[in-house]
Amino acid sequence: MAVTHVKRAFKYRFYPTDAQAAELSRTFGCVRKVYNMALQARTEAWTLCQERVGYNATSAMLTAWKKVEELAYLCEVSSVPLQQALRHLQGAFANFWQKRAGYPTFKSRKKSRKCAEYTSSAFRYRDGRLTLAKMRQPLDIVWSRPLPDGVVPTTVTVSLDAAGRWFVSLLCVDGPAMPEPVNRAVGIDAGITALVTLSTGERITNPRHERKDRERLARAQRNLARKARGDGANRAKARLKVGRAYARIADRRRDFLHKLTTRLVRENQTIVIEDLAVRNMLKNRTLARVISDAGWSEMRSMLEYKADWYGRDLVVVDRWFPSSKLCSACGTLRGRMPLDVREWTCDCGTTHDRDVNAAINILAAGLAVAACGDGVRPQRSTPGGRSSMKQEVVPPPRSRAAAQPRG
């Protein structure tokens, strides 16, 4: 069924007044307090009485908490972000029960993300001006790009990052971007030296943003380490410099991945990727740093939602599929192949580049799965820990890669 509407978030930077910053800071603190109290109440109810406390019960608790003298400050901020915090806690428990995440943890004043979510009843958006509840003046937003015509925000999320920057994210319901369909498919092999290698033979070099700014980050961290705990303003300034160094790395990485994934989605109708176990790979101390810097998980997330936006097909191949050890010309499966082997010659006489050969095999396997009508939509996980690609499939023309057994 064709997608008629998609949800898009438009994120902008804004500069609050002193009064707005104080109001938002109070709201962040109240959101964190309500979340932690609700989590503690639900944990105690289950520990002591084996009773599950849901959202409605915690909402009633919030009403009672506001009447307590010690918690009277909860009435000074908008009630909507507090209710949204309870909904987020309910979602965290739902993910825990369905084994998609661990047990919810308490929010930290120093480490947790500072944010507050406002629904349509708690903000006013008119003529390009956004005013939040409990505020008299609209936010001074830098509109780096306009919202689509006729689109009105349904949810507004305000956040403050570790670098001291204020952001507002506007969630809107918009029609999908439906470009002309193209008769092209591409297989993608993720790597370290080359961030991605395409089945066309193209390599996209890994920019390694963290390595380029490593000296600046190390200097800022050493400066922070020299500040004694409790050193007030000096330690806060040093912590802000560390946050800005991390933010610079993350911003550059995200910008690069956005440009790369948008190009791949626009140019290809079918995109085939490999289901990488990034969390397990990070246990390798030698490669953990460069794998984290590559941002493979973030790239996959971008490909997933952009494929939905543009009406493309994203196929995920099983992580156990031997893409590197399989000859894309004759289908022969080679034995053990260490990471330092970048080129190899098959018994049929074909010399393969390891990454290009893997990308070609990934594409062939993905097209076979798509032809069978299985696994077209991306899957994060399936029962047993393996995706639906783990099956015998009909090989596409000019390749028998997908029909070979796992090595």
CSV table of C-alpha atoms in Angstrom, one decimal:
chain,number,residue,atom,x,y,z
A,1,MET,CA,0.0,0.0,0.0
A,2,ALA,CA,1.4,3.4,-1.0
A,3,VAL,CA,2.4,5.7,1.8
A,4,THR,CA,0.2,8.8,1.9
A,5,HIS,CA,1.8,10.7,4.8
A,6,VAL,CA,5.1,10.6,6.7
A,7,LYS,CA,6.3,12.2,9.8
A,8,ARG,CA,9.2,14.5,9.5
A,9,ALA,CA,11.1,16.4,12.2
A,10,PHE,CA,12.6,19.8,11.3
A,11,LYS,CA,15.4,20.8,13.7
A,12,TYR,CA,16.4,24.4,14.2
A,13,ARG,CA,18.7,26.3,16.5
A,14,PHE,CA,17.3,29.1,18.6
A,15,TYR,CA,18.5,31.7,21.1
A,16,PRO,CA,16.3,32.1,24.2
A,17,THR,CA,16.1,35.1,26.3
A,18,ASP,CA,17.3,34.9,29.9
A,19,ALA,CA,13.7,34.4,31.1
A,20,GLN,CA,13.0,31.7,28.5
A,21,ALA,CA,16.3,29.9,29.3
A,22,ALA,CA,15.4,29.9,33.0
A,23,GLU,CA,11.9,28.7,32.3
A,24,LEU,CA,13.2,25.9,30.1
A,25,SER,CA,15.8,24.9,32.6
A,26,ARG,CA,13.1,24.6,35.3
A,27,THR,CA,11.1,22.5,32.9
A,28,PHE,CA,14.0,20.2,32.2
A,29,GLY,CA,14.5,19.7,35.9
A,30,CYS,CA,10.8,19.0,36.6
A,31,VAL,CA,10.6,16.5,33.7
A,32,ARG,CA,13.6,14.6,35.1
A,33,LYS,CA,12.1,14.7,38.6
A,34,VAL,CA,8.7,13.3,37.5
A,35,TYR,CA,10.3,10.6,35.3
A,36,ASN,CA,12.5,9.4,38.2
A,37,MET,CA,9.7,9.5,40.7
A,38,ALA,CA,7.4,7.5,38.4
A,39,LEU,CA,10.1,5.0,37.7
A,40,GLN,CA,10.8,4.5,41.4
A,41,ALA,CA,7.0,4.1,42.1
A,42,ARG,CA,6.6,1.5,39.3
A,43,THR,CA,9.8,-0.4,40.4
A,44,GLU,CA,8.7,-0.5,44.1
A,45,ALA,CA,5.1,-1.6,43.1
A,46,TRP,CA,6.5,-4.5,41.2
A,47,THR,CA,9.2,-5.4,43.8
A,48,LEU,CA,6.9,-5.3,46.8
A,49,CYS,CA,3.5,-6.3,45.4
A,50,GLN,CA,4.2,-7.8,41.9
A,51,GLU,CA,1.9,-5.1,40.6
A,52,ARG,CA,2.3,-3.4,37.2
A,53,VAL,CA,1.7,0.3,37.4
A,54,GLY,CA,0.7,1.8,34.0
A,55,TYR,CA,0.5,5.3,32.6
A,56,ASN,CA,-2.9,6.2,34.0
A,57,ALA,CA,-1.8,5.3,37.5
A,58,THR,CA,1.4,7.5,37.3
A,59,SER,CA,-0.7,10.3,35.8
A,60,ALA,CA,-2.9,10.2,39.0
A,61,MET,CA,0.3,10.1,41.1
A,62,LEU,CA,1.5,13.3,39.3
A,63,THR,CA,-1.7,15.1,40.3
A,64,ALA,CA,-1.1,14.1,43.9
A,65,TRP,CA,2.6,15.1,43.8
A,66,LYS,CA,1.7,18.6,42.8
A,67,LYS,CA,-0.3,19.0,46.0
A,68,VAL,CA,2.6,18.1,48.2
A,69,GLU,CA,4.3,21.2,49.6
A,70,GLU,CA,7.9,20.0,48.8
A,71,LEU,CA,6.9,19.4,45.2
A,72,ALA,CA,4.9,22.6,44.6
A,73,TYR,CA,7.4,23.7,42.1
A,74,LEU,CA,5.9,21.2,39.6
A,75,CYS,CA,3.0,23.5,39.2
A,76,GLU,CA,5.2,26.4,38.0
A,77,VAL,CA,5.9,24.8,34.6
A,78,SER,CA,3.7,23.5,31.9
A,79,SER,CA,2.0,20.2,32.7
A,80,VAL,CA,2.3,18.9,29.2
A,81,PRO,CA,6.0,18.1,29.3
A,82,LEU,CA,5.5,16.3,32.6
A,83,GLN,CA,2.7,14.2,31.1
A,84,GLN,CA,4.9,13.4,28.1
A,85,ALA,CA,7.7,12.2,30.4
A,86,LEU,CA,5.2,9.7,31.8
A,87,ARG,CA,4.3,8.6,28.3
A,88,HIS,CA,8.0,8.2,27.5
A,89,LEU,CA,8.5,6.1,30.6
A,90,GLN,CA,5.5,3.9,29.5
A,91,GLY,CA,7.2,3.4,26.1
A,92,ALA,CA,10.5,2.5,27.8
A,93,PHE,CA,8.7,-0.2,29.8
A,94,ALA,CA,6.9,-1.5,26.7
A,95,ASN,CA,10.3,-1.8,25.0
A,96,PHE,CA,11.6,-3.7,28.1
A,97,TRP,CA,8.7,-6.1,28.2
A,98,GLN,CA,9.1,-6.8,24.5
A,99,LYS,CA,12.8,-7.4,25.0
A,100,ARG,CA,13.8,-4.5,22.7
A,101,ALA,CA,15.7,-2.7,25.5
A,102,GLY,CA,16.9,-3.1,29.0
A,103,TYR,CA,15.1,-2.0,32.2
A,104,PRO,CA,14.6,1.8,32.3
A,105,THR,CA,17.2,3.7,34.3
A,106,PHE,CA,17.0,6.9,36.2
A,107,LYS,CA,17.8,10.2,34.5
A,108,SER,CA,20.9,12.0,35.7
A,109,ARG,CA,21.2,15.7,36.2
A,110,LYS,CA,24.6,15.9,34.6
A,111,LYS,CA,24.6,13.1,32.0
A,112,SER,CA,21.0,12.7,30.7
A,113,ARG,CA,19.8,14.6,27.7
A,114,LYS,CA,18.0,17.8,28.7
A,115,CYS,CA,14.8,18.1,26.7
A,116,ALA,CA,11.1,18.7,27.1
A,117,GLU,CA,8.3,17.8,24.7
A,118,TYR,CA,5.2,19.9,24.0
A,119,THR,CA,2.1,18.8,22.3
A,120,SER,CA,-0.2,21.0,20.3
A,121,SER,CA,-2.1,22.2,23.4
A,122,ALA,CA,1.1,23.6,24.9
A,123,PHE,CA,2.4,25.8,22.1
A,124,ARG,CA,1.2,28.3,19.5
A,125,TYR,CA,2.6,28.4,15.9
A,126,ARG,CA,1.4,31.3,13.8
A,127,ASP,CA,3.0,33.1,10.9
A,128,GLY,CA,6.3,31.4,11.5
A,129,ARG,CA,6.5,32.3,15.1
A,130,LEU,CA,6.5,29.6,17.9
A,131,THR,CA,5.5,30.4,21.4
A,132,LEU,CA,5.6,27.8,24.2
A,133,ALA,CA,3.3,27.5,27.2
A,134,LYS,CA,4.3,29.7,30.2
A,135,MET,CA,6.1,32.1,27.8
A,136,ARG,CA,5.1,35.5,26.7
A,137,GLN,CA,7.5,36.0,23.8
A,138,PRO,CA,8.1,33.6,20.8
A,139,LEU,CA,11.4,31.8,20.5
A,140,ASP,CA,14.1,33.4,18.4
A,141,ILE,CA,14.5,30.6,15.9
A,142,VAL,CA,17.0,30.6,13.1
A,143,TRP,CA,14.9,29.3,10.2
A,144,SER,CA,17.7,27.6,8.3
A,145,ARG,CA,15.1,26.1,6.0
A,146,PRO,CA,11.3,26.8,5.8
A,147,LEU,CA,8.7,24.3,6.8
A,148,PRO,CA,6.7,22.8,3.8
A,149,ASP,CA,3.8,24.8,2.7
A,150,GLY,CA,0.6,24.0,4.6
A,151,VAL,CA,2.4,22.0,7.3
A,152,VAL,CA,1.7,22.7,10.9
A,153,PRO,CA,3.8,21.2,13.8
A,154,THR,CA,2.1,18.6,15.9
A,155,THR,CA,4.8,18.2,18.5
A,156,VAL,CA,7.6,20.5,19.6
A,157,THR,CA,10.7,19.2,21.4
A,158,VAL,CA,13.1,21.7,23.0
A,159,SER,CA,16.6,20.5,24.0
A,160,LEU,CA,19.9,21.8,25.3
A,161,ASP,CA,23.1,19.8,24.2
A,162,ALA,CA,26.4,19.4,26.0
A,163,ALA,CA,27.9,22.2,24.0
A,164,GLY,CA,25.4,24.7,25.4
A,165,ARG,CA,23.3,25.0,22.2
A,166,TRP,CA,19.5,25.3,22.2
A,167,PHE,CA,17.5,23.4,19.6
A,168,VAL,CA,13.9,23.0,18.8
A,169,SER,CA,12.5,20.1,16.8
A,170,LEU,CA,9.2,20.4,15.0
A,171,LEU,CA,7.4,17.2,14.2
A,172,CYS,CA,5.1,17.5,11.2
A,173,VAL,CA,2.9,15.3,9.1
A,174,ASP,CA,3.8,15.8,5.5
A,175,GLY,CA,3.3,14.0,2.2
A,176,PRO,CA,6.2,11.7,1.1
A,177,ALA,CA,8.8,12.8,-1.3
A,178,MET,CA,8.1,10.7,-4.4
A,179,PRO,CA,10.7,11.2,-7.1
A,180,GLU,CA,10.6,9.4,-10.4
A,181,PRO,CA,11.3,5.7,-9.9
A,182,VAL,CA,14.7,4.6,-11.2
A,183,ASN,CA,15.7,1.2,-12.5
A,184,ARG,CA,18.8,0.9,-10.5
A,185,ALA,CA,19.9,-1.3,-7.5
A,186,VAL,CA,23.0,-1.1,-5.4
A,187,GLY,CA,24.7,-3.3,-2.9
A,188,ILE,CA,26.6,-1.7,0.0
A,189,ASP,CA,29.5,-3.1,1.9
A,190,ALA,CA,30.4,-1.1,5.0
A,191,GLY,CA,34.1,-0.8,5.9
A,192,ILE,CA,36.6,1.3,7.8
A,193,THR,CA,39.1,2.5,5.3
A,194,ALA,CA,36.4,2.9,2.7
A,195,LEU,CA,33.2,3.8,4.6
A,196,VAL,CA,31.1,2.1,2.0
A,197,THR,CA,32.0,0.2,-1.2
A,198,LEU,CA,29.3,0.0,-3.8
A,199,SER,CA,28.6,-2.9,-6.1
A,200,THR,CA,29.4,-0.5,-9.0
A,201,GLY,CA,33.0,-0.5,-7.8
A,202,GLU,CA,32.8,3.0,-6.3
A,203,ARG,CA,34.5,3.6,-3.0
A,204,ILE,CA,33.6,6.3,-0.6
A,205,THR,CA,36.4,7.1,1.8
A,206,ASN,CA,35.8,7.2,5.5
A,207,PRO,CA,36.5,10.8,6.6
A,208,ARG,CA,37.4,9.7,10.1
A,209,HIS,CA,36.1,12.9,11.8
A,210,GLU,CA,37.1,11.8,15.3
A,211,ARG,CA,40.7,11.2,14.3
A,212,LYS,CA,41.0,14.7,12.7
A,213,ASP,CA,39.8,16.3,15.9
A,214,ARG,CA,41.4,13.9,18.4
A,215,GLU,CA,44.1,16.3,19.5
A,216,ARG,CA,41.6,19.1,20.1
A,217,LEU,CA,39.4,16.7,22.1
A,218,ALA,CA,42.3,15.3,24.1
A,219,ARG,CA,43.5,18.8,25.0
A,220,ALA,CA,40.0,19.7,26.2
A,221,GLN,CA,39.7,16.5,28.3
A,222,ARG,CA,43.1,17.1,29.9
A,223,ASN,CA,42.0,20.6,30.8
A,224,LEU,CA,38.8,19.2,32.4
A,225,ALA,CA,40.7,16.6,34.3
A,226,ARG,CA,42.9,19.2,35.9
A,227,LYS,CA,39.8,21.0,37.3
A,228,ALA,CA,38.9,19.8,40.8
A,229,ARG,CA,35.4,18.7,41.4
A,230,GLY,CA,33.5,21.5,43.0
A,231,ASP,CA,35.6,24.1,41.1
A,232,GLY,CA,32.3,25.7,40.1
A,233,ALA,CA,32.6,28.0,37.0
A,234,ASN,CA,36.1,26.9,35.9
A,235,ARG,CA,35.0,23.2,35.7
A,236,ALA,CA,31.8,24.2,34.0
A,237,LYS,CA,33.7,26.1,31.3
A,238,ALA,CA,36.1,23.1,30.8
A,239,ARG,CA,33.2,20.7,30.5
A,240,LEU,CA,31.6,23.0,27.9
A,241,LYS,CA,34.8,22.9,25.8
A,242,VAL,CA,34.7,19.1,25.9
A,243,GLY,CA,31.1,19.2,24.8
A,244,ARG,CA,31.8,21.5,22.0
A,245,ALA,CA,34.6,19.2,20.7
A,246,TYR,CA,32.3,16.2,20.8
A,247,ALA,CA,29.6,18.3,19.1
A,248,ARG,CA,31.9,19.3,16.3
A,249,ILE,CA,32.8,15.7,15.6
A,250,ALA,CA,29.2,14.5,15.7
A,251,ASP,CA,27.9,17.4,13.5
A,252,ARG,CA,30.4,16.7,10.8
A,253,ARG,CA,29.8,13.0,10.9
A,254,ARG,CA,26.0,13.5,10.7
A,255,ASP,CA,26.3,16.0,7.9
A,256,PHE,CA,28.5,13.6,5.8
A,257,LEU,CA,26.1,10.7,6.4
A,258,HIS,CA,23.1,12.7,5.5
A,259,LYS,CA,24.6,13.7,2.2
A,260,LEU,CA,25.7,10.2,1.4
A,261,THR,CA,22.4,8.4,2.3
A,262,THR,CA,20.3,11.0,0.5
A,263,ARG,CA,22.4,10.5,-2.7
A,264,LEU,CA,22.1,6.7,-2.4
A,265,VAL,CA,18.4,6.8,-1.9
A,266,ARG,CA,17.7,9.2,-4.7
A,267,GLU,CA,19.9,7.4,-7.3
A,268,ASN,CA,18.7,3.8,-6.6
A,269,GLN,CA,15.3,2.1,-6.4
A,270,THR,CA,16.6,-0.9,-4.4
A,271,ILE,CA,19.4,-0.6,-1.8
A,272,VAL,CA,20.8,-3.7,-0.2
A,273,ILE,CA,22.8,-3.6,3.0
A,274,GLU,CA,24.2,-6.1,5.5
A,275,ASP,CA,22.8,-6.7,8.9
A,276,LEU,CA,25.9,-5.8,10.9
A,277,ALA,CA,26.2,-6.6,14.7
A,278,VAL,CA,27.8,-3.3,15.5
A,279,ARG,CA,27.4,-3.8,19.3
A,280,ASN,CA,29.4,-7.0,19.2
A,281,MET,CA,32.0,-5.5,16.9
A,282,LEU,CA,32.6,-2.8,19.5
A,283,LYS,CA,33.9,-5.4,21.9
A,284,ASN,CA,37.1,-5.6,19.7
A,285,ARG,CA,39.4,-3.1,21.5
A,286,THR,CA,41.5,-2.7,18.5
A,287,LEU,CA,38.7,-1.6,16.2
A,288,ALA,CA,36.2,-0.2,18.6
A,289,ARG,CA,37.2,3.4,18.2
A,290,VAL,CA,37.2,3.5,14.4
A,291,ILE,CA,34.0,1.5,14.2
A,292,SER,CA,32.3,4.1,16.5
A,293,ASP,CA,33.6,6.9,14.3
A,294,ALA,CA,32.3,5.3,11.2
A,295,GLY,CA,28.7,5.6,12.3
A,296,TRP,CA,27.3,2.4,10.6
A,297,SER,CA,24.2,2.2,12.8
A,298,GLU,CA,23.4,5.9,12.2
A,299,MET,CA,23.8,5.4,8.5
A,300,ARG,CA,21.5,2.4,8.5
A,301,SER,CA,18.8,4.4,10.4
A,302,MET,CA,19.0,7.2,7.8
A,303,LEU,CA,18.7,4.7,4.9
A,304,GLU,CA,15.6,3.2,6.6
A,305,TYR,CA,13.6,6.3,7.0
A,306,LYS,CA,14.7,8.0,3.8
A,307,ALA,CA,13.8,4.8,1.9
A,308,ASP,CA,10.2,5.2,3.3
A,309,TRP,CA,10.2,8.9,2.4
A,310,TYR,CA,11.3,8.4,-1.2
A,311,GLY,CA,9.4,5.1,-1.9
A,312,ARG,CA,12.5,3.0,-2.2
A,313,ASP,CA,13.1,-0.6,-1.2
A,314,LEU,CA,15.7,-1.3,1.5
A,315,VAL,CA,16.7,-5.0,1.7
A,316,VAL,CA,18.7,-6.2,4.7
A,317,VAL,CA,20.9,-9.3,4.1
A,318,ASP,CA,21.6,-11.7,7.0
A,319,ARG,CA,24.8,-11.0,8.9
A,320,TRP,CA,26.0,-14.6,8.5
A,321,PHE,CA,25.9,-14.4,4.7
A,322,PRO,CA,29.5,-15.0,3.5
A,323,SER,CA,29.7,-12.1,1.2
A,324,SER,CA,33.5,-11.6,1.3
A,325,LYS,CA,34.4,-15.3,0.9
A,326,LEU,CA,32.0,-16.0,-2.0
A,327,CYS,CA,33.2,-15.7,-5.6
A,328,SER,CA,30.7,-13.4,-7.4
A,329,ALA,CA,31.7,-15.0,-10.8
A,330,CYS,CA,31.4,-18.7,-10.2
A,331,GLY,CA,29.9,-19.0,-6.7
A,332,THR,CA,32.7,-20.9,-5.1
A,333,LEU,CA,32.9,-20.5,-1.4
A,334,ARG,CA,36.4,-19.9,0.0
A,335,GLY,CA,37.5,-21.0,3.5
A,336,ARG,CA,38.9,-18.7,6.2
A,337,MET,CA,39.8,-15.2,5.1
A,338,PRO,CA,41.5,-12.9,7.6
A,339,LEU,CA,40.8,-9.1,7.5
A,340,ASP,CA,44.3,-8.4,6.2
A,341,VAL,CA,43.5,-10.2,2.9
A,342,ARG,CA,42.2,-7.4,0.7
A,343,GLU,CA,42.5,-9.2,-2.7
A,344,TRP,CA,42.2,-12.9,-3.5
A,345,THR,CA,42.0,-15.1,-6.6
A,346,CYS,CA,39.4,-17.7,-7.1
A,347,ASP,CA,40.0,-21.2,-8.6
A,348,CYS,CA,38.1,-20.0,-11.7
A,349,GLY,CA,40.9,-17.5,-12.3
A,350,THR,CA,39.0,-14.3,-11.2
A,351,THR,CA,40.8,-11.9,-9.0
A,352,HIS,CA,38.6,-10.1,-6.6
A,353,ASP,CA,38.9,-7.0,-4.5
A,354,ARG,CA,37.5,-8.1,-1.2
A,355,ASP,CA,35.1,-5.1,-0.6
A,356,VAL,CA,33.8,-4.9,-4.2
A,357,ASN,CA,33.2,-8.6,-4.3
A,358,ALA,CA,31.3,-8.4,-1.0
A,359,ALA,CA,29.1,-5.6,-2.3
A,360,ILE,CA,28.3,-7.5,-5.5
A,361,ASN,CA,27.3,-10.6,-3.5
A,362,ILE,CA,25.2,-8.5,-1.1
A,363,LEU,CA,23.4,-7.0,-4.1
A,364,ALA,CA,22.7,-10.4,-5.6
A,365,ALA,CA,21.5,-11.9,-2.3
A,366,GLY,CA,19.2,-8.9,-1.7
A,367,LEU,CA,17.7,-9.0,-5.2
A,368,ALA,CA,17.0,-12.7,-4.7
A,369,VAL,CA,15.2,-12.0,-1.4
A,370,ALA,CA,13.2,-9.2,-2.9
A,371,ALA,CA,12.2,-11.4,-5.8
A,372,CYS,CA,10.9,-14.0,-3.4
A,373,GLY,CA,8.8,-11.3,-1.7
A,374,ASP,CA,10.5,-11.8,1.7
A,375,GLY,CA,12.6,-9.4,3.7
A,376,VAL,CA,11.9,-6.3,1.6
A,377,ARG,CA,11.3,-4.1,4.7
A,378,PRO,CA,14.3,-3.6,7.0
A,379,GLN,CA,14.4,-5.7,10.1
A,380,ARG,CA,16.3,-4.8,13.2
A,381,SER,CA,15.9,-8.2,14.8
A,382,THR,CA,13.9,-11.4,14.4
A,383,PRO,CA,13.2,-14.4,16.6
A,384,GLY,CA,16.3,-16.4,17.1
A,385,GLY,CA,18.6,-13.4,16.3
A,386,ARG,CA,18.7,-14.0,12.5
A,387,SER,CA,16.9,-12.3,9.7
A,388,SER,CA,14.6,-13.9,7.1
A,389,MET,CA,17.5,-13.9,4.6
A,390,LYS,CA,18.7,-17.1,6.2
A,391,GLN,CA,17.1,-19.4,3.7
A,392,GLU,CA,17.6,-21.0,0.3
A,393,VAL,CA,16.6,-18.5,-2.4
A,394,VAL,CA,16.4,-18.5,-6.2
A,395,PRO,CA,19.6,-16.8,-7.5
A,396,PRO,CA,19.2,-13.7,-9.7
A,397,PRO,CA,20.7,-13.8,-13.2
A,398,ARG,CA,24.5,-13.8,-13.6
A,399,SER,CA,25.1,-14.7,-10.0
A,400,ARG,CA,24.6,-17.7,-7.8
A,401,ALA,CA,25.7,-15.9,-4.7
A,402,ALA,CA,22.4,-16.2,-2.8
A,403,ALA,CA,22.1,-20.0,-3.3
A,404,GLN,CA,25.4,-20.8,-1.6
A,405,PRO,CA,25.4,-22.3,1.9
A,406,ARG,CA,26.7,-20.3,4.8
A,407,GLY,CA,30.5,-20.6,5.5
